[in-house]
Structure formats: structure tokens, C-alpha cells
């Protein structure tokens, strides 16, 4: 079974609108971390946001926020006020306790922002 | 501020040839990782290291070897390249293997095996 599932291979959003990228995860470990990375067409992996399993508040970083629903094992990324530069692949990833720091990645969602 | 540097950035090999990818980080991180990225597959862990002199297998280790002789360097070797190893390879490092501590990635190395 996949540990990280991103069900949207591709999405379109109009510039200046908000968009939600879905991510569900599967773990029996009560202690875990969830990460989102952006990969633009240039190829580098850019860290966006982190949410810990014990964190009470949803994480926010500028225009990025993480909608963390622990009971549903969901960690959706919300991008507000989309910009053309947000067009990229977005990867959800999870780190479990005892994983020696390794991140398990989903297959990604390609976001395209339309002018 | 170099961060994580991978060399080479691009390489074309013939089947059966060998090569080494070098990853260097200047952040004094203990943990280093090699991933491969294939279309539609996300990133998959090949090998990793939790400190100088240590290495361990990840999810897809077959056909690869690694070494971590110095803390700042993590080498990925292909002894006899196969077309199935055509991929983009990413090195990453981290200061923390706990729940927090993001991975810092290199820019990637695109390898084509003919």
C-alpha cells in the first residue's frame, strides 16, 4: 500500500485564486512529520512547509498553509493568491520515527497557473 | 552558500560502463541520502548514510554502491550501468533525523544510459 497518495496528477488554477493540493498518508506511527516540496521546471527541490503529527495548529508559511486533518490522515497544501511562478510539480512527503530521516514521497501533482 | 552540490549535472553512459556521482555538502550535516526520480514515480531512496563511514540500503539499492569516507561527501557508484538506471538522481542532506528537519537537496544529476 502506498504510504503517500496524491490523487491529482495535474491541476489548473487561475492566477490570484487559491488552490488545494491533496495528500493522504498511511502510517501506524503516532510520531511523524509531513512535508511539502516544490519542483519547478528547472528541477530543484524546494522545501515549502512542515507539519508535525503532534502540532495542534496548522502550519503556515507565507502564502502556503497545510490543512492537517489527523483523523482523516490528510495533509493538503493550500496556496493562496496563486502566481504564475507557482506553476510546478508539488510533492507531499512523510517522515516516520526510526526512518533515519528518510522522506517517503508521493508521486506529485503538476500545478499549472493560468494568467 | 553552496549547500548541497552534485557533480556531474549531466552524463550519458553506454550500457556496462561505470561512473560515480559526487555529492558534497557544506552544512556539517550527519545524514545524507541518494534518491532517484523517474516520471510518475516521485522520489525513491537508493542508499543513505547516518554519519561518516556508515551506509545503508534504501528502497531501490540494486545496481548501486555508495561510500561516505568524509562527512561532507557522499558518493554514488554505478559499476555496470543499465538502461533501467536512466533517471534523475538527487542527493540530499539533513541535520536531524527526527520528525522535523527538512531535507536539503542538490540540483540533481540527469543520467542517460544507452
XYZ file of C-alpha atoms in Angstrom:
229
model
C 0.000 0.000 0.000
C 1.202 3.465 -0.782
C 2.266 5.477 2.216
C 1.712 8.822 0.493
C -1.085 9.287 -2.019
C -1.505 12.321 -4.217
C -4.603 11.707 -6.304
C -4.339 14.735 -8.618
C -1.733 14.155 -11.348
C -2.394 17.626 -12.721
C -4.347 20.731 -11.796
C -5.096 24.138 -13.256
C -5.779 27.308 -11.291
C -6.440 30.857 -12.350
C -3.882 33.440 -11.299
C -4.750 35.119 -7.972
C -7.103 32.318 -6.941
C -6.466 29.807 -4.148
C -5.793 26.137 -4.847
C -5.707 22.998 -2.703
C -3.398 20.103 -3.475
C -4.471 16.838 -1.876
C -2.297 14.462 0.107
C -3.274 11.462 2.198
C -0.867 9.321 4.142
C -0.775 5.952 5.818
C 1.165 5.233 8.983
C 0.689 3.457 12.284
C 3.426 5.509 13.943
C 1.939 8.217 16.213
C 5.067 10.354 15.707
C 5.640 11.539 12.165
C 6.294 14.629 10.103
C 4.710 15.793 6.880
C 6.492 17.919 4.290
C 5.663 19.628 1.032
C 8.255 20.338 -1.657
C 8.010 22.306 -4.882
C 9.876 21.285 -8.014
C 9.829 23.932 -10.761
C 10.725 23.091 -14.344
C 14.366 23.883 -13.558
C 14.390 20.699 -11.467
C 15.496 21.695 -7.984
C 13.545 20.565 -4.916
C 12.386 23.466 -2.756
C 11.107 22.896 0.782
C 7.801 24.687 1.412
C 6.223 23.682 4.697
C 6.317 21.187 7.555
C 3.664 19.781 9.902
C 4.385 17.567 12.887
C 1.888 14.934 13.986
C 1.671 16.458 17.456
C 1.329 20.044 16.268
C -2.027 21.483 17.327
C -2.040 24.315 14.816
C -1.994 24.001 11.054
C 1.354 25.108 9.660
C 1.569 28.297 7.603
C 4.439 29.827 5.626
C 3.523 32.970 3.736
C 1.033 32.008 1.024
C 1.319 28.322 1.886
C -0.732 26.612 4.534
C -1.178 22.989 5.414
C -4.690 21.745 6.120
C -3.887 18.943 8.557
C -6.730 16.568 9.376
C -5.155 13.892 11.531
C -8.192 11.635 11.873
C -8.566 11.529 8.102
C -4.781 11.184 7.601
C -4.884 14.139 5.280
C -2.293 16.905 4.795
C -3.476 19.113 1.973
C -1.410 22.074 0.786
C -3.290 25.311 0.238
C -1.712 28.005 -1.902
C -3.439 31.366 -1.645
C -3.374 34.062 -4.336
C -1.704 31.856 -6.964
C 1.082 33.370 -9.036
C 2.471 32.328 -12.405
C 5.660 31.289 -10.624
C 3.699 28.700 -8.648
C 3.474 26.532 -11.753
C 5.484 23.446 -10.787
C 5.346 19.882 -9.503
C 4.409 19.604 -5.849
C 5.385 16.632 -3.724
C 3.973 15.575 -0.389
C 6.324 13.547 1.814
C 6.321 11.859 5.213
C 8.972 11.020 7.735
C 8.285 8.327 10.307
C 10.096 7.810 13.590
C 13.039 5.479 13.149
C 13.333 6.157 9.441
C 16.822 7.663 9.830
C 15.484 10.894 8.416
C 14.332 9.423 5.109
C 11.316 11.014 3.456
C 8.731 8.906 1.641
C 7.399 10.857 -1.312
C 4.129 10.840 -3.164
C 4.057 10.817 -6.949
C 3.403 14.515 -7.161
C 0.842 16.936 -8.574
C 1.622 19.195 -11.511
C 0.114 22.610 -10.937
C -0.378 24.999 -13.825
C -1.331 28.611 -13.107
C -3.246 30.321 -15.907
C -2.917 34.086 -16.486
C 26.380 29.465 0.392
C 26.734 26.311 -1.736
C 24.536 23.954 0.339
C 24.420 20.608 -1.482
C 26.406 20.306 -4.692
C 26.181 17.409 -7.143
C 28.611 16.618 -9.934
C 28.232 15.986 -12.775
C 24.904 17.595 -13.676
C 24.510 15.561 -16.866
C 26.063 12.330 -18.087
C 25.467 9.902 -20.916
C 26.762 6.354 -20.492
C 26.759 3.239 -22.586
C 25.407 0.014 -21.117
C 28.063 -1.638 -18.988
C 30.080 1.497 -18.279
C 30.740 2.671 -14.756
C 30.564 6.070 -13.180
C 30.463 7.887 -9.860
C 28.209 10.736 -8.799
C 29.648 13.029 -6.169
C 27.586 14.834 -3.573
C 29.187 17.456 -1.346
C 27.508 19.430 1.447
C 28.970 22.286 3.445
C 26.371 22.389 6.236
C 28.046 19.829 8.522
C 25.017 17.543 8.240
C 25.268 13.998 9.576
C 22.585 12.486 7.368
C 22.906 12.154 3.607
C 20.717 10.440 1.031
C 20.634 9.449 -2.620
C 17.258 9.381 -4.383
C 16.250 8.679 -7.936
C 13.330 10.358 -9.669
C 11.521 8.714 -12.535
C 8.461 10.080 -14.375
C 5.285 9.422 -12.415
C 7.165 7.756 -9.552
C 8.116 10.547 -7.200
C 11.487 10.181 -5.450
C 12.715 6.807 -4.233
C 15.536 6.240 -1.798
C 18.573 4.358 -3.117
C 21.044 4.484 -0.221
C 21.630 6.668 2.778
C 24.220 7.439 5.440
C 23.764 8.445 9.060
C 27.339 9.592 9.505
C 30.902 9.371 8.257
C 31.876 5.803 7.487
C 28.288 4.473 7.507
C 25.969 3.497 4.669
C 22.673 1.643 4.411
C 20.302 0.423 1.720
C 17.123 2.203 0.835
C 14.130 1.158 -1.226
C 15.882 0.604 -4.581
C 19.570 -0.204 -3.899
C 20.252 -2.832 -6.590
C 22.930 -1.849 -9.080
C 24.324 0.962 -6.924
C 27.052 1.295 -4.337
C 27.865 4.207 -2.041
C 30.639 5.439 0.174
C 30.917 8.119 2.874
C 34.628 8.390 3.633
C 34.329 12.055 4.617
C 31.420 13.633 6.438
C 30.837 16.209 3.740
C 30.883 13.812 0.766
C 28.552 11.012 -0.285
C 29.423 9.111 -3.466
C 27.023 7.056 -5.568
C 28.554 4.498 -7.899
C 27.198 2.533 -10.814
C 29.536 -0.382 -11.546
C 27.829 -1.595 -14.737
C 25.203 0.846 -15.956
C 21.915 -0.429 -17.376
C 19.221 1.438 -19.348
C 16.891 0.994 -16.341
C 19.204 3.321 -14.423
C 18.366 6.224 -16.720
C 16.966 8.710 -14.248
C 17.463 11.970 -12.422
C 19.473 11.482 -9.249
C 19.147 13.729 -6.228
C 21.410 13.951 -3.251
C 20.039 15.376 -0.019
C 21.280 16.064 3.472
C 19.709 16.771 6.842
C 20.844 17.894 10.279
C 18.077 16.000 12.021
C 16.602 12.540 11.534
C 13.741 13.267 13.883
C 10.267 14.332 12.872
C 11.403 17.825 11.973
C 14.370 18.869 9.890
C 13.746 19.174 6.205
C 15.999 17.623 3.598
C 18.227 19.984 1.644
C 18.546 18.842 -1.947
C 21.169 19.234 -4.617
C 20.155 20.376 -8.082
C 20.006 16.859 -9.474
C 22.098 14.847 -11.924
C 20.495 13.622 -15.123
C 21.901 10.278 -16.223
C 21.116 8.605 -19.520
C 22.215 5.040 -20.176
C 22.116 3.986 -23.832
